[in-house]
Short mmCIF file of C-alpha atoms in Angstrom, two decimals:
data_model
loop_
_atom_site.label_atom_id
_atom_site.label_comp_id
_atom_site.label_asym_id
_atom_site.label_seq_id
_atom_site.Cartn_x
_atom_site.Cartn_y
_atom_site.Cartn_z
CA UNK I 1 -18.19 -26.40 -8.00
CA UNK I 2 -17.34 -29.56 -8.45
CA UNK I 3 -13.26 -30.73 -8.53
CA UNK I 4 -11.48 -30.86 -11.71
CA UNK I 5 -9.95 -34.43 -12.20
CA UNK I 6 -5.62 -34.32 -12.31
CA UNK I 7 -3.56 -36.49 -14.09
CA UNK I 8 0.31 -37.26 -14.39
CA UNK I 9 1.36 -36.59 -18.40
CA UNK I 10 5.05 -36.65 -17.73
CA UNK I 11 7.89 -37.83 -15.87
CA UNK I 12 11.50 -37.08 -15.15
CA UNK I 13 14.23 -37.70 -12.51
CA UNK I 14 17.66 -37.13 -11.93
CA UNK I 15 18.87 -39.53 -8.99
CA UNK I 16 21.49 -41.18 -7.52
CA UNK I 17 20.42 -44.44 -9.17
CA UNK I 18 19.75 -43.39 -12.65
CA UNK I 19 19.70 -40.05 -14.33
CA UNK I 20 16.63 -40.39 -16.09
CA UNK I 21 13.02 -41.59 -15.18
CA UNK I 22 13.28 -44.73 -16.96
CA UNK I 23 17.19 -45.45 -15.69
CA UNK I 24 15.83 -44.26 -12.04
CA UNK I 25 13.19 -47.21 -12.31
CA UNK I 26 15.74 -49.73 -13.67
CA UNK I 27 18.21 -48.81 -11.16
CA UNK I 28 15.20 -49.23 -8.46
CA UNK I 29 13.93 -52.70 -9.95
CA UNK I 30 17.46 -53.82 -10.06
CA UNK I 31 17.78 -53.05 -6.39
CA UNK I 32 20.81 -51.05 -7.14
CA UNK I 33 22.36 -48.36 -3.89
CA UNK I 34 23.47 -44.95 -5.05
CA UNK I 35 25.82 -44.93 -1.91
CA UNK I 36 29.74 -44.30 -2.08
CA UNK I 37 32.30 -42.45 -0.63
CA UNK I 38 31.68 -38.39 -1.05
CA UNK I 39 33.34 -37.04 -4.11
CA UNK I 40 32.17 -33.19 -3.39
CA UNK I 41 34.39 -32.28 -0.76
CA UNK I 42 37.14 -33.84 1.60
CA UNK I 43 34.87 -35.36 4.05
CA UNK I 44 38.23 -36.83 5.73
CA UNK I 45 37.35 -35.29 8.97
CA UNK I 46 33.54 -35.99 8.92
CA UNK I 47 31.43 -38.79 10.68
CA UNK I 48 29.51 -39.69 7.72
CA UNK I 49 32.10 -39.81 4.34
CA UNK I 50 29.76 -40.98 2.25
CA UNK I 51 26.51 -40.15 0.46
CA UNK I 52 24.13 -40.73 -2.40
CA UNK I 53 25.61 -38.54 -5.07
CA UNK I 54 24.38 -38.18 -8.75
CA UNK I 55 26.98 -39.85 -10.50
CA UNK I 56 29.59 -38.19 -12.53
CA UNK I 57 27.47 -35.26 -12.78
CA UNK I 58 28.95 -32.57 -14.94
CA UNK I 59 26.51 -29.25 -15.35
CA UNK I 60 28.82 -28.70 -18.68
CA UNK I 61 26.54 -31.76 -20.23
CA UNK I 62 23.53 -30.08 -19.81
CA UNK I 63 23.96 -25.97 -19.87
CA UNK I 64 26.46 -24.02 -21.63
CA UNK I 65 29.04 -22.61 -19.00
CA UNK I 66 27.25 -18.92 -18.52
CA UNK I 67 23.83 -20.35 -17.93
CA UNK I 68 25.26 -22.88 -15.57
CA UNK I 69 27.12 -20.57 -13.36
CA UNK I 70 24.25 -18.43 -12.73
CA UNK I 71 22.02 -21.46 -10.86
CA UNK I 72 23.09 -23.38 -7.71
CA UNK I 73 23.31 -27.45 -8.33
CA UNK I 74 19.74 -27.54 -6.86
CA UNK I 75 18.26 -25.21 -9.56
CA UNK I 76 20.44 -27.20 -12.27
CA UNK I 77 18.97 -30.48 -10.95
CA UNK I 78 15.54 -29.18 -11.01
CA UNK I 79 15.97 -27.82 -14.40
CA UNK I 80 17.44 -31.06 -15.91
CA UNK I 81 14.23 -32.90 -14.46
CA UNK I 82 11.83 -30.42 -15.14
CA UNK I 83 13.31 -30.47 -19.13
CA UNK I 84 12.49 -34.05 -19.30
CA UNK I 85 9.09 -34.26 -17.87
CA UNK I 86 8.00 -31.66 -19.87
CA UNK I 87 9.47 -33.21 -23.09
CA UNK I 88 7.75 -36.16 -21.92
CA UNK I 89 4.59 -34.66 -21.54
CA UNK I 90 5.08 -32.94 -25.13
CA UNK I 91 3.88 -29.58 -23.65
CA UNK I 92 6.12 -27.76 -26.19
CA UNK I 93 5.10 -29.50 -29.28
CA UNK I 94 1.65 -29.83 -28.44
CA UNK I 95 1.84 -25.52 -27.90
CA UNK I 96 0.09 -25.76 -24.88
CA UNK I 97 -1.34 -22.29 -23.28
CA UNK I 98 1.64 -20.95 -21.32
CA UNK I 99 -0.87 -18.93 -19.73
CA UNK I 100 -2.12 -21.82 -18.11
CA UNK I 101 1.16 -23.70 -17.38
CA UNK I 102 2.53 -23.21 -13.67
CA UNK I 103 5.58 -24.26 -11.94
CA UNK I 104 4.86 -25.59 -8.07
CA UNK I 105 8.48 -26.69 -7.09
CA UNK I 106 9.90 -28.49 -3.59
CA UNK I 107 12.89 -27.52 -2.11
CA UNK I 108 13.67 -28.29 1.59
CA UNK I 109 17.05 -25.96 1.74
CA UNK I 110 17.65 -24.35 -1.20
CA UNK I 111 20.90 -23.41 -2.58
CA UNK I 112 23.65 -24.37 0.43
CA UNK I 113 26.37 -25.02 -1.93
CA UNK I 114 26.07 -20.87 -3.00
CA UNK I 115 25.41 -19.82 0.38
CA UNK I 116 28.27 -21.82 1.98
CA UNK I 117 30.71 -20.19 -1.09
CA UNK I 118 29.90 -16.93 -0.28
CA UNK I 119 29.93 -17.16 3.74
CA UNK I 120 33.45 -18.80 3.42
CA UNK I 121 34.63 -16.23 0.95
CA UNK I 122 33.72 -13.26 2.83
CA UNK I 123 34.87 -14.73 6.22
CA UNK I 124 38.48 -15.15 4.47
CA UNK I 125 38.64 -11.49 3.22
CA UNK I 126 39.32 -8.26 5.14
CA UNK I 127 35.82 -7.37 5.88
CA UNK I 128 35.09 -5.83 2.66
CA UNK I 129 31.52 -6.88 1.33
CA UNK I 130 32.07 -8.44 -1.93
CA UNK I 131 28.84 -10.32 -2.29
CA UNK I 132 28.31 -11.55 -5.89
CA UNK I 133 25.34 -10.20 -7.63
CA UNK I 134 23.94 -13.89 -8.44
CA UNK I 135 24.49 -15.03 -4.95
CA UNK I 136 20.85 -14.11 -3.51
CA UNK I 137 18.96 -15.33 -7.03
CA UNK I 138 20.95 -18.56 -6.64
CA UNK I 139 20.71 -19.31 -3.06
CA UNK I 140 16.63 -18.63 -2.67
CA UNK I 141 14.73 -22.00 -3.00
CA UNK I 142 12.06 -20.25 -5.40
CA UNK I 143 15.10 -19.75 -8.01
CA UNK I 144 13.93 -23.44 -9.31
CA UNK I 145 10.91 -23.00 -9.81
CA UNK I 146 11.45 -19.15 -11.36
CA UNK I 147 14.34 -20.72 -13.54
CA UNK I 148 11.85 -23.37 -14.65
CA UNK I 149 9.15 -20.93 -15.79
CA UNK I 150 11.75 -18.57 -17.61
CA UNK I 151 13.42 -21.16 -19.80
CA UNK I 152 9.99 -22.20 -20.63
CA UNK I 153 8.17 -19.26 -20.93
CA UNK I 154 5.01 -20.75 -18.63
CA UNK I 155 3.36 -17.89 -16.49
CA UNK I 156 0.69 -19.75 -14.55
CA UNK I 157 0.98 -20.08 -10.55
CA UNK I 158 4.59 -19.81 -9.67
CA UNK I 159 6.35 -20.49 -6.11
CA UNK I 160 8.15 -23.19 -4.13
CA UNK I 161 7.09 -25.23 -0.92
CA UNK I 162 9.50 -25.67 1.89
CA UNK I 163 8.36 -28.26 4.49
CA UNK I 164 11.89 -29.93 4.64
CA UNK I 165 11.54 -33.13 3.57
CA UNK I 166 7.88 -32.97 3.14
CA UNK I 167 8.48 -30.19 0.29
CA UNK I 168 8.10 -31.88 -2.71
CA UNK I 169 4.94 -33.76 -1.86
CA UNK I 170 3.18 -30.22 -0.73
CA UNK I 171 4.52 -29.13 -4.03
CA UNK I 172 2.61 -31.87 -5.29
CA UNK I 173 -0.66 -31.24 -3.66
CA UNK I 174 -0.74 -27.72 -3.91
CA UNK I 175 -0.17 -28.24 -7.89
CA UNK I 176 -3.05 -30.93 -7.43
CA UNK I 177 -5.43 -28.27 -5.63
CA UNK I 178 -4.40 -25.46 -8.36
CA UNK I 179 -5.51 -27.71 -11.43
CA UNK I 180 -8.28 -29.24 -9.07
CA UNK I 181 -9.43 -25.69 -8.50
CA UNK I 182 -9.30 -24.56 -12.15
CA UNK I 183 -6.39 -21.96 -11.47
CA UNK I 184 -3.98 -23.41 -13.96
CA UNK I 185 -4.55 -26.61 -16.87
CA UNK I 186 -1.26 -28.05 -16.62
CA UNK I 187 1.54 -27.70 -13.36
CA UNK I 188 4.83 -29.11 -13.77
CA UNK I 189 5.89 -29.93 -10.18
CA UNK I 190 8.59 -31.94 -8.41
CA UNK I 191 11.56 -31.00 -5.86
CA UNK I 192 15.24 -30.78 -5.99
CA UNK I 193 17.94 -30.62 -3.35
CA UNK I 194 21.89 -30.53 -3.32
CA UNK I 195 23.12 -30.49 0.25
CA UNK I 196 26.01 -32.70 0.19
CA UNK I 197 28.11 -30.03 1.04
CA UNK I 198 30.22 -29.45 4.37
CA UNK I 199 27.38 -27.65 6.02
CA UNK I 200 24.90 -30.28 4.81
CA UNK I 201 26.77 -32.99 6.16
CA UNK I 202 28.41 -31.20 9.40
CA UNK I 203 24.85 -30.33 10.13
CA UNK I 204 22.75 -33.39 9.72
CA UNK I 205 25.58 -35.15 11.92
CA UNK I 206 25.38 -32.47 14.38
CA UNK I 207 21.81 -34.16 14.58
CA UNK I 208 22.75 -37.57 15.08
CA UNK I 209 20.44 -38.56 12.55
CA UNK I 210 22.73 -39.73 9.50
CA UNK I 211 24.09 -43.47 9.30
CA UNK I 212 28.07 -43.39 10.42
CA UNK I 213 28.61 -46.95 8.62
CA UNK I 214 31.50 -45.77 6.59
CA UNK I 215 32.91 -48.91 6.15
CA UNK I 216 29.79 -50.27 3.72
CA UNK I 217 28.08 -47.34 2.63
CA UNK I 218 26.01 -49.61 0.09
CA UNK I 219 24.66 -51.02 3.06
CA UNK I 220 24.30 -47.99 5.47
CA UNK I 221 20.41 -47.07 4.04
CA UNK I 222 18.94 -50.15 5.60
CA UNK I 223 14.96 -49.22 6.59
CA UNK I 224 13.31 -51.49 8.80
CA UNK I 225 16.78 -53.65 9.16
CA UNK I 226 17.41 -53.81 12.99
CA UNK I 227 20.80 -52.52 12.93
CA UNK I 228 19.83 -49.21 11.17
CA UNK I 229 21.36 -46.23 12.49
CA UNK I 230 20.60 -43.19 10.30
CA UNK I 231 19.66 -41.69 7.10
CA UNK I 232 22.09 -41.69 3.91
CA UNK I 233 22.01 -38.26 2.65
CA UNK I 234 21.00 -38.11 -1.18
CA UNK I 235 20.80 -35.39 -3.33
CA UNK I 236 18.96 -34.89 -6.87
CA UNK I 237 15.67 -34.18 -8.32
CA UNK I 238 12.25 -35.48 -9.73
CA UNK I 239 9.50 -33.86 -11.96
CA UNK I 240 5.89 -34.39 -12.74
CA UNK I 241 3.68 -32.93 -15.12
CA UNK I 242 -0.17 -32.87 -13.37
CA UNK I 243 -2.28 -31.52 -16.04
CA UNK I 244 -6.71 -31.54 -16.06
CA UNK I 245 -7.62 -34.78 -17.21
CA UNK I 246 -10.13 -33.54 -20.00
CA UNK I 247 -7.16 -31.07 -21.49
CA UNK I 248 -4.59 -34.13 -21.55
CA UNK I 249 -7.31 -36.03 -23.51
CA UNK I 250 -7.99 -33.49 -25.73
CA UNK I 251 -4.37 -33.20 -26.64
CA UNK I 252 -4.05 -36.95 -26.76
CA UNK I 253 -1.61 -36.72 -23.72
CA UNK I 254 0.18 -39.88 -22.56
CA UNK I 255 -1.50 -40.49 -19.36
CA UNK I 256 0.65 -42.17 -16.87
CA UNK I 257 -1.93 -42.22 -13.85
CA UNK I 258 -4.36 -40.12 -11.80
CA UNK I 259 -3.40 -38.02 -8.83
CA UNK I 260 -6.53 -38.62 -6.69
CA UNK I 261 -5.62 -37.74 -3.11
CA UNK I 262 -3.46 -35.74 -0.75
CA UNK I 263 -3.54 -35.07 2.98
CA UNK I 264 -1.52 -33.23 5.43
CA UNK I 265 -0.83 -32.82 8.86
CA UNK I 266 1.59 -31.86 11.61
CA UNK I 267 2.93 -33.92 14.70
CA UNK I 268 2.75 -31.12 16.71
CA UNK I 269 5.41 -32.77 19.25
CA UNK I 270 9.12 -32.10 18.39
CA UNK I 271 11.19 -30.34 15.87
CA UNK I 272 13.46 -33.12 14.74
CA UNK I 273 11.98 -36.36 16.63
CA UNK I 274 8.79 -38.33 15.57
CA UNK I 275 5.70 -38.91 17.62
CA UNK I 276 6.66 -42.47 18.73
CA UNK I 277 2.93 -43.26 18.60
CA UNK I 278 2.88 -41.94 15.02
CA UNK I 279 -0.43 -39.56 15.74
CA UNK I 280 0.27 -37.52 12.82
CA UNK I 281 1.41 -40.01 10.68
CA UNK I 282 -1.87 -41.43 11.34
CA UNK I 283 -3.85 -38.68 10.67
CA UNK I 284 -2.07 -38.01 7.15
CA UNK I 285 -2.65 -41.12 5.65
CA UNK I 286 -6.50 -40.64 7.18
CA UNK I 287 -7.00 -37.43 5.53
CA UNK I 288 -5.12 -38.48 1.92
CA UNK I 289 -7.78 -41.75 1.88
CA UNK I 290 -10.93 -39.66 2.94
CA UNK I 291 -9.30 -36.94 -0.15
CA UNK I 292 -9.06 -39.99 -2.58
CA UNK I 293 -12.30 -41.08 -1.99
CA UNK I 294 -11.04 -44.44 -1.30
CA UNK I 295 -11.12 -47.31 1.82
CA UNK I 296 -8.11 -48.21 3.15
CA UNK I 297 -7.83 -51.89 1.60
CA UNK I 298 -8.00 -50.12 -1.86
CA UNK I 299 -4.34 -49.51 -1.51
CA UNK I 300 -1.94 -52.04 -3.06
CA UNK I 301 1.56 -50.73 -2.25
CA UNK I 302 2.87 -47.39 0.15
CA UNK I 303 6.44 -45.92 -0.63
CA UNK I 304 7.15 -45.23 3.05
CA UNK I 305 9.09 -42.83 4.35
CA UNK I 306 11.45 -45.04 5.73
CA UNK I 307 14.47 -42.96 6.24
CA UNK I 308 16.39 -45.89 8.12
CA UNK I 309 16.35 -44.01 11.27
CA UNK I 310 15.58 -46.32 14.35
CA UNK I 311 13.07 -44.19 15.25
CA UNK I 312 10.79 -43.01 12.54
CA UNK I 313 10.51 -46.07 10.82
CA UNK I 314 8.93 -47.87 13.51
CA UNK I 315 6.52 -45.22 14.39
CA UNK I 316 5.84 -45.16 10.67
CA UNK I 317 4.94 -49.05 10.34
CA UNK I 318 2.93 -48.32 13.91
CA UNK I 319 0.96 -45.88 12.14
CA UNK I 320 0.06 -48.27 8.90
CA UNK I 321 -0.92 -50.86 11.04
CA UNK I 322 -3.60 -48.55 12.84
CA UNK I 323 -4.71 -47.43 9.77
CA UNK I 324 -4.92 -50.13 7.55
CA UNK I 325 -5.75 -52.50 10.34
CA UNK I 326 -5.72 -56.37 9.06
CA UNK I 327 -5.30 -54.93 5.48
CA UNK I 328 -1.64 -53.97 6.15
CA UNK I 329 -0.83 -57.43 5.90
CA UNK I 330 -1.92 -57.52 2.05
CA UNK I 331 -0.08 -54.29 1.12
CA UNK I 332 3.29 -53.99 -0.31
CA UNK I 333 5.23 -51.48 1.84
CA UNK I 334 8.87 -50.63 0.71
CA UNK I 335 11.45 -47.97 1.17
CA UNK I 336 13.03 -47.00 -2.19
CA UNK I 337 15.38 -44.98 0.13
CA UNK I 338 17.49 -47.83 1.11
CA UNK I 339 18.41 -47.36 -2.61
CA UNK I 340 18.51 -43.70 -3.20
CA UNK I 341 19.05 -42.20 0.06
CA UNK I 342 17.20 -39.63 1.22
CA UNK I 343 16.84 -36.60 -0.93
CA UNK I 344 15.66 -34.49 1.52
CA UNK I 345 12.96 -32.02 -0.22
CA UNK I 346 12.88 -34.03 -3.56
CA UNK I 347 12.06 -36.83 -1.28
CA UNK I 348 8.26 -36.76 -2.10
CA UNK I 349 8.91 -36.36 -6.15
CA UNK I 350 11.24 -38.99 -6.59
CA UNK I 351 8.94 -41.09 -4.62
CA UNK I 352 5.80 -40.17 -6.50
CA UNK I 353 7.71 -41.18 -9.78
CA UNK I 354 8.55 -44.56 -7.99
CA UNK I 355 4.78 -44.95 -7.38
CA UNK I 356 3.74 -44.14 -10.80
CA UNK I 357 6.31 -46.43 -12.37
CA UNK I 358 5.05 -49.01 -9.82
CA UNK I 359 1.34 -49.09 -11.30
CA UNK I 360 2.91 -48.63 -15.16
CA UNK I 361 4.84 -51.75 -14.42
CA UNK I 362 3.17 -53.41 -11.89
CA UNK I 363 6.11 -54.10 -9.81
CA UNK I 364 7.07 -52.88 -6.60
CA UNK I 365 10.84 -51.71 -6.05
CA UNK I 366 12.33 -53.30 -2.92
CA UNK I 367 13.60 -51.70 0.49
CA UNK I 368 17.17 -53.58 0.15
CA UNK I 369 19.89 -54.27 2.94
CA UNK I 370 17.70 -56.54 5.02
CA UNK I 371 20.07 -58.61 7.19
CA UNK I 372 18.44 -58.69 10.60
CA UNK I 373 14.60 -58.70 11.44
CA UNK I 374 13.95 -55.94 13.69
CA UNK I 375 11.64 -57.70 16.59
CA UNK I 376 9.59 -54.46 17.22
CA UNK I 377 8.57 -54.78 13.55
CA UNK I 378 5.25 -56.78 12.89
CA UNK I 379 6.70 -59.92 10.99
CA UNK I 380 3.98 -60.60 9.27
CA UNK I 381 4.20 -57.10 7.03
CA UNK I 382 5.55 -57.14 3.44
CA UNK I 383 8.34 -54.71 3.32
CA UNK I 384 9.44 -56.13 -0.33
CA UNK I 385 12.86 -57.02 1.25
CA UNK I 386 15.69 -57.29 -1.34
CA UNK I 387 14.01 -57.93 -4.49
CA UNK I 388 11.50 -56.10 -6.38
CA UNK I 389 7.88 -57.97 -6.36
CA UNK I 390 6.07 -58.53 -9.73
CA UNK I 391 2.18 -57.12 -8.29
CA UNK I 392 -0.77 -55.57 -9.82
CA UNK I 393 -0.81 -51.71 -8.80
CA UNK I 394 -3.25 -49.91 -8.76
CA UNK I 395 -3.66 -47.86 -5.82
CA UNK I 396 -0.42 -46.40 -4.53
CA UNK I 397 0.64 -44.11 -1.56
CA UNK I 398 3.44 -42.52 -0.78
CA UNK I 399 4.31 -40.92 2.36
CA UNK I 400 6.72 -37.94 3.32
CA UNK I 401 7.18 -36.73 6.50
CA UNK I 402 9.87 -33.40 7.34
CA UNK I 403 11.40 -31.83 10.18
CA UNK I 404 9.44 -29.80 11.96
CA UNK I 405 6.86 -32.42 12.13
CA UNK I 406 4.91 -31.87 8.39
CA UNK I 407 3.42 -34.92 7.12
CA UNK I 408 2.05 -35.47 3.78
CA UNK I 409 0.74 -38.24 1.31
CA UNK I 410 -0.39 -38.56 -2.05
CA UNK I 411 -2.31 -41.00 -3.66
CA UNK I 412 -2.52 -42.20 -7.18
CA UNK I 413 -4.53 -44.83 -8.97
CA UNK I 414 -4.10 -46.16 -12.38
CA UNK I 415 -6.03 -44.43 -14.84
CA UNK I 416 -10.09 -44.95 -15.58
CA UNK I 417 -12.50 -43.71 -17.39
CA UNK T 1 47.77 -4.84 -25.57
CA UNK T 2 48.39 -3.83 -21.83
CA UNK T 3 48.73 -6.19 -19.24
CA UNK T 4 45.48 -4.68 -17.95
CA UNK T 5 43.51 -4.89 -21.08
CA UNK T 6 44.52 -8.55 -21.24
CA UNK T 7 43.15 -8.95 -18.03
CA UNK T 8 39.87 -6.81 -18.57
CA UNK T 9 39.60 -9.22 -21.60
CA UNK T 10 40.09 -12.41 -19.50
CA UNK T 11 37.69 -11.60 -17.16
CA UNK T 12 34.87 -10.46 -20.07
CA UNK T 13 34.98 -14.03 -21.76
CA UNK T 14 34.92 -15.58 -18.27
CA UNK T 15 31.77 -14.21 -16.51
CA UNK T 16 29.94 -13.49 -19.74
CA UNK T 17 30.73 -16.70 -21.50
CA UNK T 18 31.65 -14.74 -24.94
CA UNK T 19 34.62 -15.44 -27.54
CA UNK T 20 37.79 -13.81 -27.55
CA UNK T 21 36.66 -12.32 -30.98
CA UNK T 22 33.84 -10.92 -29.85
CA UNK T 23 35.39 -8.40 -26.85
CA UNK T 24 36.66 -5.58 -29.05
CA UNK T 25 37.18 -2.05 -27.52
CA UNK T 26 33.74 -0.64 -28.90
CA UNK T 27 31.50 -3.79 -27.66
CA UNK T 28 29.12 -3.03 -25.22
CA UNK T 29 28.47 -5.26 -22.39
CA UNK T 30 24.73 -5.29 -22.77
CA UNK T 31 24.07 -4.30 -26.39
CA UNK T 32 26.89 -6.66 -27.73
CA UNK T 33 28.14 -9.40 -25.24
CA UNK T 34 24.56 -10.10 -23.93
CA UNK T 35 25.14 -9.11 -20.41
CA UNK T 36 22.13 -8.37 -17.99
CA UNK T 37 22.01 -5.99 -15.09
CA UNK T 38 23.35 -8.21 -12.77
CA UNK T 39 25.98 -9.30 -15.18
CA UNK T 40 27.40 -5.59 -15.66
CA UNK T 41 27.32 -5.47 -11.47
CA UNK T 42 29.33 -8.84 -11.42
CA UNK T 43 31.77 -7.47 -13.99
CA UNK T 44 32.27 -4.53 -11.75
CA UNK T 45 32.98 -6.11 -8.91
CA UNK T 46 35.27 -8.61 -10.66
CA UNK T 47 37.09 -5.84 -11.44
CA UNK T 48 37.41 -4.17 -7.93
CA UNK T 49 39.03 -7.33 -6.77
CA UNK T 50 41.43 -8.10 -9.63
CA UNK T 51 42.88 -4.43 -9.16
CA UNK T 52 42.51 -4.02 -6.03
CA UNK T 53 40.52 -0.73 -6.58
CA UNK T 54 36.69 0.85 -5.48
CA UNK T 55 34.93 1.71 -8.16
CA UNK T 56 31.88 4.55 -7.21
CA UNK T 57 28.50 3.58 -8.39
CA UNK T 58 28.60 6.74 -10.18
CA UNK T 59 31.79 5.76 -12.05
CA UNK T 60 30.67 2.51 -12.51
CA UNK T 61 27.62 3.55 -14.31
CA UNK T 62 29.91 4.93 -16.93
CA UNK T 63 31.73 1.97 -17.85
CA UNK T 64 29.31 0.49 -20.62
CA UNK T 65 31.88 -0.94 -23.03
CA UNK T 66 35.44 -3.11 -22.88
CA UNK T 67 37.52 0.38 -24.02
CA UNK T 68 35.67 2.21 -21.37
CA UNK T 69 36.38 -0.26 -18.39
CA UNK T 70 40.25 -0.68 -19.89
CA UNK T 71 40.79 2.81 -19.70
CA UNK T 72 39.20 3.30 -16.11
CA UNK T 73 41.40 0.62 -14.99
CA UNK T 74 44.44 1.57 -16.76
CA UNK T 75 43.92 5.10 -14.96
CA UNK T 76 42.83 3.79 -11.27
CA UNK T 77 44.46 0.23 -11.03
CA UNK T 78 47.03 0.05 -8.08
#
């Protein structure tokens, strides 16, 4: 059986630097930081008191009150981004067969706000269990894909992938595979996360994974800078409509790009620390290149995982040099997490959108906040520091890695006949 | 209207997102006010919390309208 081709026909994004896909792209190219002091709760006693929040978010702008309060904020984010992508792809206007449209979403954590609120309410009570009937359906990670399908009556394959910060790259690959294998014609994929809560920030602080640069939040996410001190927590969502190529052509859909390959691997090393040799990361990029049927030198741009942690950034760069050899110097490399912060399970989706828009605009978004070279990193590499760079981008790769040692890499190409 | 009736109406307006004018004594939660099975469970739970009562499941099944809720609570509220 030959595999079918899969293209991208719709995009949506709700991010700390822009609340639609076009606004997100504008934020990236401008090099805008989404970091600011935390507003969602009083973080006065926390080691980290800033994050990349979706700015001025009010669910009433998107949902009627009854609908909004039945969804955790991570599901609200997901539905908003999915709605944008679905409208962009004109799936409803074109009356696409809804039995052949699936939703495969990614979330690393799910409804942490709801879980935390219910546990606090119980702990503050007299032991009588008064759990809200919407608590479980709000909390479970798959309520995102469930709500998106219910809203639009999409009856195809429906589930959520959970692999920490690789979650939505895994959802993109799953969607890719289901369409390639003719189990669906269209899949709304992407990811969403909303973990800027007391338990989310406190938990990541305990892991010593987050930046504590409270005096300069906008400069805290600085991948590849010598003084980097951890990631900055972000929140939001992004969505891609993936569609079988002939199906998209037949309905005259706008085609952004082709998804040509996906790779997965595991570090099999440690539950939170990256393998310093980057062996799992070498493997995942090799797997993706093989699946795409391209050579390393065909790649123009890598949107790295690059979270701004001391260990992770170096391991990924080492792996890129192993896989790409001399061509590593010909690549543009950037970490857009320098601007958006780390959206955990939604990172893969928002960064896939960045790759696709980089191809559309032939422009590489920057790695902002570069102040001091890290002597451990090869200075001949082009990290696209501080300013976006104009460049023809025909093939772009997006890497994401998650706690648990999950590695995922996806490759997009400009559309060709 | 009794204080209990006022509170019951306020809970229903808040949880079901309906207009005050719709919350008549005969209005059914499911048929008239758009509640699904989970909404109904949540309403009963809110009544329990607000009026400090415990409503057994077999009696909760008989509370299907605004009026039924009010009379039950007027009888049982502490």
